[in-house]
PDB file of N, CA and C in Angstrom:
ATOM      1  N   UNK C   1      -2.336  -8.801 -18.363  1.00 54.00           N
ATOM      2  CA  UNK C   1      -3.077  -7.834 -17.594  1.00 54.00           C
ATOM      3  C   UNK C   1      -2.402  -6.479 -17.765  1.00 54.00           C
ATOM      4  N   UNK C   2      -2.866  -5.432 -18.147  1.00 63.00           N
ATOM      5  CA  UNK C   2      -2.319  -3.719 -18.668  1.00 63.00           C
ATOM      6  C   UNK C   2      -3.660  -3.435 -17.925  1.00 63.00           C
ATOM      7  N   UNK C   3      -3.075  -2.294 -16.746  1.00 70.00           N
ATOM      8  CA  UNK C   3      -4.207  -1.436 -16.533  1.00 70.00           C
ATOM      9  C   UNK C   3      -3.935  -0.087 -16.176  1.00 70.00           C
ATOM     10  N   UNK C   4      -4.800   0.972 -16.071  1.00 75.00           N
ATOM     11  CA  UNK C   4      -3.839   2.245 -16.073  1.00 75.00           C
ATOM     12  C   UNK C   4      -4.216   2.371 -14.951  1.00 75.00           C
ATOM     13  N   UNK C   5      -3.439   3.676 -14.274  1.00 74.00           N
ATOM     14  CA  UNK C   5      -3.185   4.128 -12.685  1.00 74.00           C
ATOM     15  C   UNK C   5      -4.629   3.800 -12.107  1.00 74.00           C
ATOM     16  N   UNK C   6      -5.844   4.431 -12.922  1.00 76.00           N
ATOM     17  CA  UNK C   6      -7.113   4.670 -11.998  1.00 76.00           C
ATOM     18  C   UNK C   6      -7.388   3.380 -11.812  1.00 76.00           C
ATOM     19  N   UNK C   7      -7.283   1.981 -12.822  1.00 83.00           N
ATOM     20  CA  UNK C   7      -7.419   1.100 -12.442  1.00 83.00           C
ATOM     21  C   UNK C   7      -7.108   0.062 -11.368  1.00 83.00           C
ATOM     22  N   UNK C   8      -5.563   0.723 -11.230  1.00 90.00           N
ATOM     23  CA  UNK C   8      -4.445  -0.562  -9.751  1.00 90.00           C
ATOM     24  C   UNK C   8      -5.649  -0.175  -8.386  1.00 90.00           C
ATOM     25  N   UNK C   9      -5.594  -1.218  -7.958  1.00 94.00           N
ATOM     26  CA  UNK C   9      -6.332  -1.273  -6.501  1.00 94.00           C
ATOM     27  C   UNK C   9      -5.924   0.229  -5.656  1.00 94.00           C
ATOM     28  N   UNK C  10      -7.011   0.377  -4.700  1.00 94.00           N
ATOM     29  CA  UNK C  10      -7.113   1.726  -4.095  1.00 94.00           C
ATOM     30  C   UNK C  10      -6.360   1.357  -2.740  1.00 94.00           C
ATOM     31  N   UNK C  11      -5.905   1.930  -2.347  1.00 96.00           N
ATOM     32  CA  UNK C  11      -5.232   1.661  -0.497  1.00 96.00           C
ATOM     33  C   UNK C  11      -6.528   2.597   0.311  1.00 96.00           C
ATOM     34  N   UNK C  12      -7.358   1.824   0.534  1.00 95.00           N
ATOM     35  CA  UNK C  12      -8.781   2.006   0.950  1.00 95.00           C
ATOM     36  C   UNK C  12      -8.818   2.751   2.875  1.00 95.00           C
ATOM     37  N   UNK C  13      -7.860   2.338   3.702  1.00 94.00           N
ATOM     38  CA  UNK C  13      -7.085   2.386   4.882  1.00 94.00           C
ATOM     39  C   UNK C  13      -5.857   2.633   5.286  1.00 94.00           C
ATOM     40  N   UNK C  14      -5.980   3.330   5.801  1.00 95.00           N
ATOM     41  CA  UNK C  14      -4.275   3.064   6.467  1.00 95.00           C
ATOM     42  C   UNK C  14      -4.469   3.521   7.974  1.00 95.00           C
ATOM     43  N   UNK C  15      -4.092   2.876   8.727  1.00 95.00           N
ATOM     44  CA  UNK C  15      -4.235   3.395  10.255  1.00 95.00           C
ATOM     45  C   UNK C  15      -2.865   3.524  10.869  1.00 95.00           C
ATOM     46  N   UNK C  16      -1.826   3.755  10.091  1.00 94.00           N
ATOM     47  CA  UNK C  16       0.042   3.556  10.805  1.00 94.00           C
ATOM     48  C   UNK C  16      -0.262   5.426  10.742  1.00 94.00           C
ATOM     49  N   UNK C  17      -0.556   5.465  11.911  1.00 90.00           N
ATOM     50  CA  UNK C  17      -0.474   6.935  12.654  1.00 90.00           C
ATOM     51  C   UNK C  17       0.916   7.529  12.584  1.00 90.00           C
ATOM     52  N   UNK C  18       2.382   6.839  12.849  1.00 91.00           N
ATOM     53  CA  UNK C  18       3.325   7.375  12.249  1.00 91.00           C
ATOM     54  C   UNK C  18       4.047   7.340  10.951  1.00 91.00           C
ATOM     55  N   UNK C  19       3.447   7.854   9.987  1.00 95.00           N
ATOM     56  CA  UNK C  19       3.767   7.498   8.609  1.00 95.00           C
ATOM     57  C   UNK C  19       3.319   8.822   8.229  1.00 95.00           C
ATOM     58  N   UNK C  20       4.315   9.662   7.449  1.00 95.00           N
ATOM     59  CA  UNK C  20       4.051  11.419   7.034  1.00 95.00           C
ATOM     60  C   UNK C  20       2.956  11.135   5.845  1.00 95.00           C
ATOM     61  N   UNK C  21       2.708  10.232   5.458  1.00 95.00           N
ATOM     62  CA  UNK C  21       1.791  10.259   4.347  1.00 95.00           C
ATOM     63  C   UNK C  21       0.416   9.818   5.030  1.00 95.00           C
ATOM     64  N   UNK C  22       0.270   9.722   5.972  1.00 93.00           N
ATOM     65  CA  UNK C  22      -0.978   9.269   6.861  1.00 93.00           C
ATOM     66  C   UNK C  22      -1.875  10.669   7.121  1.00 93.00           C
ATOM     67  N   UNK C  23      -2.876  10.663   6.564  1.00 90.00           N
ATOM     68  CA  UNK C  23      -4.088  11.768   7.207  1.00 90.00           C
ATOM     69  C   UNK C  23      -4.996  11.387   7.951  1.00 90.00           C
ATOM     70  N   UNK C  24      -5.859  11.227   8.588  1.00 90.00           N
ATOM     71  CA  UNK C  24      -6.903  10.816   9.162  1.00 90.00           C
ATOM     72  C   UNK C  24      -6.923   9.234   8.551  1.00 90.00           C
ATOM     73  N   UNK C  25      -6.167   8.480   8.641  1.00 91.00           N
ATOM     74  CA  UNK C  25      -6.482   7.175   7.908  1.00 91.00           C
ATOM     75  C   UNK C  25      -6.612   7.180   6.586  1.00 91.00           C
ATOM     76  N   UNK C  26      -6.307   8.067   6.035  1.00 92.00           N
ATOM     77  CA  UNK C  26      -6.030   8.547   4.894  1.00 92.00           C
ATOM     78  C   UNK C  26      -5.003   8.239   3.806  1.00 92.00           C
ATOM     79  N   UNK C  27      -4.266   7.669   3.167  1.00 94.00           N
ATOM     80  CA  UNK C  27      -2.944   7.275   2.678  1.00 94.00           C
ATOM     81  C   UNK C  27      -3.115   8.811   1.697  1.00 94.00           C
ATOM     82  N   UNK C  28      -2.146   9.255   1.892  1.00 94.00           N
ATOM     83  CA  UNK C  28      -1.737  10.561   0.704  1.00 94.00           C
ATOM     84  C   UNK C  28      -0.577  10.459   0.120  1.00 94.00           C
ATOM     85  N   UNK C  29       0.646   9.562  -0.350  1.00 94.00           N
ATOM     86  CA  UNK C  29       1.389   9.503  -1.352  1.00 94.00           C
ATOM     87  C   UNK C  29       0.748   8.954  -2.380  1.00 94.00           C
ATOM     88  N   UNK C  30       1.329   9.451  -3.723  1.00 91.00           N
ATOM     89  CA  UNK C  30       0.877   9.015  -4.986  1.00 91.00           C
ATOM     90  C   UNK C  30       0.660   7.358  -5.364  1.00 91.00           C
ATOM     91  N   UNK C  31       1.434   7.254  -4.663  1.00 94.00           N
ATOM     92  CA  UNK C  31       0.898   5.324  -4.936  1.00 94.00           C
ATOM     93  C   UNK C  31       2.134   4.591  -4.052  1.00 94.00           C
ATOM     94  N   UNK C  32       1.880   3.356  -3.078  1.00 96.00           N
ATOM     95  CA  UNK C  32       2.640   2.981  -2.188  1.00 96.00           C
ATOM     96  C   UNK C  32       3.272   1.384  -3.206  1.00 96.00           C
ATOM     97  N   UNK C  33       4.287   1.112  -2.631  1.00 97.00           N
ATOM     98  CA  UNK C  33       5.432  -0.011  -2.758  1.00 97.00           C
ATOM     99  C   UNK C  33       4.783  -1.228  -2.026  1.00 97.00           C
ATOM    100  N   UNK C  34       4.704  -2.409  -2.215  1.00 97.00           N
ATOM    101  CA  UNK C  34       4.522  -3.358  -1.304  1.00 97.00           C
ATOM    102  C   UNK C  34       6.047  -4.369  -1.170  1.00 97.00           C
ATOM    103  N   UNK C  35       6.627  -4.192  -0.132  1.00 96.00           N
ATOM    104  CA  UNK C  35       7.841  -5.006  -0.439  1.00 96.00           C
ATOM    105  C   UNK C  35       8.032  -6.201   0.417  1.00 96.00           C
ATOM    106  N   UNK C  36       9.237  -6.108   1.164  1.00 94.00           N
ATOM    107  CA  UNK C  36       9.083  -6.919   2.488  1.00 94.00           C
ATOM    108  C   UNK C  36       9.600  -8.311   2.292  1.00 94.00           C
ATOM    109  N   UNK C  37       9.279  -9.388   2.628  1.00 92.00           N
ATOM    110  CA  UNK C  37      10.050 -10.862   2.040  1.00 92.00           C
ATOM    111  C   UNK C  37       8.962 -11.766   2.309  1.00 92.00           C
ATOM    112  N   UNK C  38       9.379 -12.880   1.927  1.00 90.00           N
ATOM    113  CA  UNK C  38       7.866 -13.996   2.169  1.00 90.00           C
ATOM    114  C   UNK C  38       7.855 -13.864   3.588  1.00 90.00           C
ATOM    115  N   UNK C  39       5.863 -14.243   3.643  1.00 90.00           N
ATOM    116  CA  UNK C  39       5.401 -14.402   5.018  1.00 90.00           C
ATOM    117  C   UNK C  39       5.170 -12.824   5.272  1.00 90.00           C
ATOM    118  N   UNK C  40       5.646 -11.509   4.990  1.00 92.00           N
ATOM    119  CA  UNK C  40       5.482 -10.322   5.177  1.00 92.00           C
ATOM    120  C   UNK C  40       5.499  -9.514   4.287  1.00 92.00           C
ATOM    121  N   UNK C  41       4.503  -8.608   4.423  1.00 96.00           N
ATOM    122  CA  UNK C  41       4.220  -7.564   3.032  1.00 96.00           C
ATOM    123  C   UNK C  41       4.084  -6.508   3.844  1.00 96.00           C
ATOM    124  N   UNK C  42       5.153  -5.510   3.436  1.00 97.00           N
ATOM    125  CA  UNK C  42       6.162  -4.489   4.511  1.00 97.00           C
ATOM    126  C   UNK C  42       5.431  -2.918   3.048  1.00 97.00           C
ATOM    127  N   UNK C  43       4.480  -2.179   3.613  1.00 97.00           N
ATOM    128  CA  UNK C  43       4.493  -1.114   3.014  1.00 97.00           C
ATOM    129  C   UNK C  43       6.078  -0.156   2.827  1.00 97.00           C
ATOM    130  N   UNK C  44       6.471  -0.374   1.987  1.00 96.00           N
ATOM    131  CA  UNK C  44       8.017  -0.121   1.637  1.00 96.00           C
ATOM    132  C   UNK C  44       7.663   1.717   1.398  1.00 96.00           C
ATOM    133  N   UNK C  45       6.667   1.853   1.366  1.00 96.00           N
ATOM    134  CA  UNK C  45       6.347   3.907   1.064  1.00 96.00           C
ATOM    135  C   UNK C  45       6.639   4.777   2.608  1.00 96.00           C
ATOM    136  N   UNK C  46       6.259   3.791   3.738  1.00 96.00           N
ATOM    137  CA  UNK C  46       6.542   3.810   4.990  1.00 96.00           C
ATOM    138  C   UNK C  46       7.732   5.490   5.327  1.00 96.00           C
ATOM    139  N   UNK C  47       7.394   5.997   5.859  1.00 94.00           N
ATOM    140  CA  UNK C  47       8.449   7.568   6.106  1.00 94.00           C
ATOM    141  C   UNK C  47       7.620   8.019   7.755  1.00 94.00           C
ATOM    142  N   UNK C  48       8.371   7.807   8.544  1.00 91.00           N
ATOM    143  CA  UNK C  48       8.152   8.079   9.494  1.00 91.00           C
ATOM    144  C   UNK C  48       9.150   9.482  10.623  1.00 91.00           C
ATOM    145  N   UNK C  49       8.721  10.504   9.608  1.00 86.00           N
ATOM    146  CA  UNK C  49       9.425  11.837   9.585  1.00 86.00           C
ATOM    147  C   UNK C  49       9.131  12.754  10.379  1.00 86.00           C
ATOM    148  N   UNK C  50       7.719  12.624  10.730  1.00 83.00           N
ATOM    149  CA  UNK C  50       7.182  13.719  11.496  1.00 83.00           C
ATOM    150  C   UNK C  50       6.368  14.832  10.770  1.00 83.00           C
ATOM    151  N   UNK C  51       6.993  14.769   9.552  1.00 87.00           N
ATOM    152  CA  UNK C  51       5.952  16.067   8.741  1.00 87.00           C
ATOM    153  C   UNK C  51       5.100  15.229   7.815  1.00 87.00           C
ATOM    154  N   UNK C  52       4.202  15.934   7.527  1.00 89.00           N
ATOM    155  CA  UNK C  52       3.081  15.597   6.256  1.00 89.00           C
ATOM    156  C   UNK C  52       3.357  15.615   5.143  1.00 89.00           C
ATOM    157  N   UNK C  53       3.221  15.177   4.241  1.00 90.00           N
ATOM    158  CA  UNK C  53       3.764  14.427   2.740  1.00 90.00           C
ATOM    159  C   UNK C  53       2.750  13.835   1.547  1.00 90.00           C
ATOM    160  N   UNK C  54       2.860  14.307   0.730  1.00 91.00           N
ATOM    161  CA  UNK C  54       2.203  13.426  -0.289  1.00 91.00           C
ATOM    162  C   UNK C  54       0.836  14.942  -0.851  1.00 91.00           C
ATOM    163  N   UNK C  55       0.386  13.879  -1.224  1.00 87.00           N
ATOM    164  CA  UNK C  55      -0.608  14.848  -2.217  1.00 87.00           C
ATOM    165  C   UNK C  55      -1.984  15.366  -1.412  1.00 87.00           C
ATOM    166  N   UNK C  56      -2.271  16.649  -1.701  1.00 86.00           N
ATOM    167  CA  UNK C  56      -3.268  17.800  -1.409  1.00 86.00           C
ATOM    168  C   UNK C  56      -4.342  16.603  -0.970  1.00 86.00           C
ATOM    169  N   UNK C  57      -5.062  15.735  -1.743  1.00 80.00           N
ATOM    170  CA  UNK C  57      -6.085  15.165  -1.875  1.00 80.00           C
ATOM    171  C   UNK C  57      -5.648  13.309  -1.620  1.00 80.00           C
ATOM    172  N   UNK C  58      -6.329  12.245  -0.862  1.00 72.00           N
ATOM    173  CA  UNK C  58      -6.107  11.092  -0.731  1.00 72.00           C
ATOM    174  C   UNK C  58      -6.586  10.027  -1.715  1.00 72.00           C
ATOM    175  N   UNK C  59      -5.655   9.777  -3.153  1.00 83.00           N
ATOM    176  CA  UNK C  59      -6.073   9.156  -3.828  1.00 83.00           C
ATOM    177  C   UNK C  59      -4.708   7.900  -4.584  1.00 83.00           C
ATOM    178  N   UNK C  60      -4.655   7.732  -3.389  1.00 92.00           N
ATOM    179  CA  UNK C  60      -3.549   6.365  -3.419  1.00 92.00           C
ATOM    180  C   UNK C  60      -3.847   4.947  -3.805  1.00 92.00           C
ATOM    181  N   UNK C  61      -2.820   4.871  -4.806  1.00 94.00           N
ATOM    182  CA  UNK C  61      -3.191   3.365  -5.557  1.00 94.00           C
ATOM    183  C   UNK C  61      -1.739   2.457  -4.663  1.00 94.00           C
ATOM    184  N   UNK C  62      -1.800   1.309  -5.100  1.00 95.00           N
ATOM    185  CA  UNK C  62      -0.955   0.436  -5.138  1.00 95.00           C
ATOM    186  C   UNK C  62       0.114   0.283  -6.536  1.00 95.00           C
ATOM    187  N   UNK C  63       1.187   1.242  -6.406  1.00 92.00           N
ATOM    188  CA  UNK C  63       1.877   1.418  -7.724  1.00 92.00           C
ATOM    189  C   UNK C  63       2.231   0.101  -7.993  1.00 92.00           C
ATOM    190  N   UNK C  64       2.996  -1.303  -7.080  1.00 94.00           N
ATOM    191  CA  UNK C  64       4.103  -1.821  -7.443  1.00 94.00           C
ATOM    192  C   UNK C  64       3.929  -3.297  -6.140  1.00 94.00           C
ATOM    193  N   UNK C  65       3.609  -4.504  -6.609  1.00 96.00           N
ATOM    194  CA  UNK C  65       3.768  -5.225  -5.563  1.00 96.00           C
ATOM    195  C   UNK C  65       4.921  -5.727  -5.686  1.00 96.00           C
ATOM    196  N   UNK C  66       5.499  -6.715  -4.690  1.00 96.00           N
ATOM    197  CA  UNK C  66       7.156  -7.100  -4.631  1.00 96.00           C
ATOM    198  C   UNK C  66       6.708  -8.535  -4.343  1.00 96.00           C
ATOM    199  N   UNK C  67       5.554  -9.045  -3.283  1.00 97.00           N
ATOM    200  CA  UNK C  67       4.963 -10.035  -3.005  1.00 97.00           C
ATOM    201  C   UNK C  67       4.602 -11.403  -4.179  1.00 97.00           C
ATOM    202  N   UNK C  68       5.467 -11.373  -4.692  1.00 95.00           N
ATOM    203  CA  UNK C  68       5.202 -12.376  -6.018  1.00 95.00           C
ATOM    204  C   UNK C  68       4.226 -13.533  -5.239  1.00 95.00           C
ATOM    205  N   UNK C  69       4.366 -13.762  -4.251  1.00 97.00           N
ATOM    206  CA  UNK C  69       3.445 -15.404  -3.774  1.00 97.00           C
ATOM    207  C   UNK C  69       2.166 -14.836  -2.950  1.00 97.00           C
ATOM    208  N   UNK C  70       1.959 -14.066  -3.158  1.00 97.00           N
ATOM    209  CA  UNK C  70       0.183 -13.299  -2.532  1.00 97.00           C
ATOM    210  C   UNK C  70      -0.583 -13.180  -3.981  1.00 97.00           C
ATOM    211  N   UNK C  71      -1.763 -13.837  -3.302  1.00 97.00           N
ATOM    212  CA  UNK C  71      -3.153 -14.652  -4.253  1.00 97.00           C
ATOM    213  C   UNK C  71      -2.972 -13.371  -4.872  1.00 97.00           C
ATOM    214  N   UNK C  72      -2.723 -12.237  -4.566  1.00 97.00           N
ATOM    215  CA  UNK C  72      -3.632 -11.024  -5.151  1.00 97.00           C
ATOM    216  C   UNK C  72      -2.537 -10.603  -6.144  1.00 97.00           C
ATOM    217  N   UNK C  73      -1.207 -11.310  -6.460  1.00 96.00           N
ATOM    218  CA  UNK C  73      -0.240 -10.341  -7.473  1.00 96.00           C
ATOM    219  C   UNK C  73      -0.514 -11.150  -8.816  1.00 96.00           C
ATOM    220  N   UNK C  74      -0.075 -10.640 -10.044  1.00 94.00           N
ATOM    221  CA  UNK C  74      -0.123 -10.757 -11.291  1.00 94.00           C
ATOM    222  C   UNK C  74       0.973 -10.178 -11.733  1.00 94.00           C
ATOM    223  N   UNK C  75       2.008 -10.761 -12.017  1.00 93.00           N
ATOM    224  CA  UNK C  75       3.233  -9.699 -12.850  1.00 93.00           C
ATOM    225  C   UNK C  75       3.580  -8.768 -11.827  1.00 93.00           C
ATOM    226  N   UNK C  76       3.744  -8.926 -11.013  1.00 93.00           N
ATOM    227  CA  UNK C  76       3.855  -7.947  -9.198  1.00 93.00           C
ATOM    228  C   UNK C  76       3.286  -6.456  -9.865  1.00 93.00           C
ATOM    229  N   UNK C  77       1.656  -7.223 -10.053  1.00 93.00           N
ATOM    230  CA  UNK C  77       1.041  -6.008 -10.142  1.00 93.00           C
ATOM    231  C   UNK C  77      -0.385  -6.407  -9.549  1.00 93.00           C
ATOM    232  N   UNK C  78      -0.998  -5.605  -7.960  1.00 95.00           N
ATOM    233  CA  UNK C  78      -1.744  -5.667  -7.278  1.00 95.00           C
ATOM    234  C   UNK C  78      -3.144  -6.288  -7.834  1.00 95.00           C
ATOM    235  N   UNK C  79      -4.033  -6.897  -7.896  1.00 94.00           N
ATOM    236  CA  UNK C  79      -5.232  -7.463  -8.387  1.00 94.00           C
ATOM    237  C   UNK C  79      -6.425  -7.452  -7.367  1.00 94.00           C
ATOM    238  N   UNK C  80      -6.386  -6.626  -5.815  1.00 96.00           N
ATOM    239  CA  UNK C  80      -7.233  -6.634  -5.092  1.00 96.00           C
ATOM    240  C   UNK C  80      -7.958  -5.571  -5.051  1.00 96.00           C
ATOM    241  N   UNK C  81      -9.374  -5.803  -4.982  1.00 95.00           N
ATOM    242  CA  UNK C  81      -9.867  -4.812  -5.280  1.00 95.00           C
ATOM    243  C   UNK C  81      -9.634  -3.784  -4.457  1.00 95.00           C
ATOM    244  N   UNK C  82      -9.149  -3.555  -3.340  1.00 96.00           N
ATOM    245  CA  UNK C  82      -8.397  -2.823  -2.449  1.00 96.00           C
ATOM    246  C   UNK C  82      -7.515  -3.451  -1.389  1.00 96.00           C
ATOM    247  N   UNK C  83      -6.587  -2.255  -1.053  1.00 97.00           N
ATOM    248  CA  UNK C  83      -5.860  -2.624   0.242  1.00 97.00           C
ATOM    249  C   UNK C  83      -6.058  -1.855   1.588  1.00 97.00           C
ATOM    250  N   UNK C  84      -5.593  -2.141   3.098  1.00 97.00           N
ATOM    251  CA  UNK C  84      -5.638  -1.862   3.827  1.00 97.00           C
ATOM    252  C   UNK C  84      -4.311  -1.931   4.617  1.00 97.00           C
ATOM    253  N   UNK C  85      -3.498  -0.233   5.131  1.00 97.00           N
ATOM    254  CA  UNK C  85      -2.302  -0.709   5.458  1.00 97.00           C
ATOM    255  C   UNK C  85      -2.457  -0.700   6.999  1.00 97.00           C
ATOM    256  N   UNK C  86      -1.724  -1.426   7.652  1.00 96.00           N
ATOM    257  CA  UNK C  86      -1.831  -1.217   9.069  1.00 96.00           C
ATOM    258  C   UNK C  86      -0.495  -2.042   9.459  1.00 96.00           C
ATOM    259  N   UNK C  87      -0.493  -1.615  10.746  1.00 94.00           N
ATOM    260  CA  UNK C  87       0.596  -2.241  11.852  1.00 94.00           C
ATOM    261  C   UNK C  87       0.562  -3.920  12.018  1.00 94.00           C
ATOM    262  N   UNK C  88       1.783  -4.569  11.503  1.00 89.00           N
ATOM    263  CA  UNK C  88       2.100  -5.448  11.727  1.00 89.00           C
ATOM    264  C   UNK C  88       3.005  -5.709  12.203  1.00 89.00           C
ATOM    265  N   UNK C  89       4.165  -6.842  11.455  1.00 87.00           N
ATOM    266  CA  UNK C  89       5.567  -7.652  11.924  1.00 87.00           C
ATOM    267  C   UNK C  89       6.424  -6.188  11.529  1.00 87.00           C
ATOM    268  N   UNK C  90       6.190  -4.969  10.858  1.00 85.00           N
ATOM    269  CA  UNK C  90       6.857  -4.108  10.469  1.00 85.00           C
ATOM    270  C   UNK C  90       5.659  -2.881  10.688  1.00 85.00           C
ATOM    271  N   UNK C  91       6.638  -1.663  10.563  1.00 91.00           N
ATOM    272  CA  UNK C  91       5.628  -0.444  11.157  1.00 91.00           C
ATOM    273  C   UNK C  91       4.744   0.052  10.569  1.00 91.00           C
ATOM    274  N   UNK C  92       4.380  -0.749   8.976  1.00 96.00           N
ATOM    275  CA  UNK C  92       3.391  -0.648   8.036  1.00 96.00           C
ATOM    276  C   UNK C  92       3.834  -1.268   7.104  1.00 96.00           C
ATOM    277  N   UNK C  93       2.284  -2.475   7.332  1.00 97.00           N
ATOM    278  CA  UNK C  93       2.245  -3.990   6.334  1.00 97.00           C
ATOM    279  C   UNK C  93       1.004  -3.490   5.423  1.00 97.00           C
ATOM    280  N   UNK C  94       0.746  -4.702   4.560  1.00 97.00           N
ATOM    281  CA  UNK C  94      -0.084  -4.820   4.011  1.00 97.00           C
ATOM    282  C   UNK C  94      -0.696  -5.668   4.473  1.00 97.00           C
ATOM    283  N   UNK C  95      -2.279  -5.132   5.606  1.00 97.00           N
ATOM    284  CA  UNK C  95      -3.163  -5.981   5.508  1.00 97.00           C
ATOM    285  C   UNK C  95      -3.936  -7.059   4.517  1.00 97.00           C
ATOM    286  N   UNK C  96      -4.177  -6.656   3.245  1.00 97.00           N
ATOM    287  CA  UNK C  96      -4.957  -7.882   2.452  1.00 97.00           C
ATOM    288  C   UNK C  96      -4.006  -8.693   1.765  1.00 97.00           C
ATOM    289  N   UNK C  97      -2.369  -9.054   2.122  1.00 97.00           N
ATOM    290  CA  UNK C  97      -1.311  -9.714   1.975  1.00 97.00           C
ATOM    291  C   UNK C  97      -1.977 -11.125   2.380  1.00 97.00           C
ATOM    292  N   UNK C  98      -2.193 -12.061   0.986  1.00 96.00           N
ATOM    293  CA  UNK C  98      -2.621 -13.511   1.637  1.00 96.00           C
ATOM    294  C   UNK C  98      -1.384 -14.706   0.765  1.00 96.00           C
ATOM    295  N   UNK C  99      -0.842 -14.995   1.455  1.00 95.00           N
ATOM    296  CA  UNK C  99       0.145 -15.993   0.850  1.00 95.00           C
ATOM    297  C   UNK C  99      -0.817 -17.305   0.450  1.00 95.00           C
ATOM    298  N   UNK C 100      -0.082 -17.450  -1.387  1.00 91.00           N
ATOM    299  CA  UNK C 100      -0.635 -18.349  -1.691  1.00 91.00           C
ATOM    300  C   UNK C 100      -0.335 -20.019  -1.560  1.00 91.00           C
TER     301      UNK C 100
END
């Protein structure tokens, strides 16, 4: 599987209101980390700074999964057609995290 940036899944959501890369539900860094350990998929891009961050425009991919045992990785490289980050076991998970 080779795919280029426009291709990796979109981070479609994000609702972690304290996260500087958060706009209106918006994800605005260039592409987020999925890390975290089994059982949890911990948005590792997570910056909870207080200021705003990331790029002019909201067009965030999924650079990099870490989740080797979620249906959705390949070569810990994302395969869903999108993600959704939100508040979980950590202050920003990966909602479409499904252990296989």
């Amino acid at each position: 599987m080779s795919m280029t940036l426009d291709e990796l899944p979109a981070v479609a959501e994000c609702s972690v209101a304290g996260c500087s890369y958060n706009d209106h539900s918006h994800c605005h860094a260039a592409a987020v980390t999925i890390g975290g350990s089994v059982g949890d998929a911990e948005c590792a891009t997570f910056i909870p700074l207080g200021m705003e961050g990331g790029l002019d425009k909201g067009l965030t991919h999924v650079g990099a999964c870490q989740r080797a045992e979620c249906v959705h990785n390949s070569k810990l490289e994302c395969t869903a057609a999108s993600v959704r980050i939100g508040p979980g076991v950590d202050d920003a998970d990966c909602l479409t995290y499904e252990p296989a």
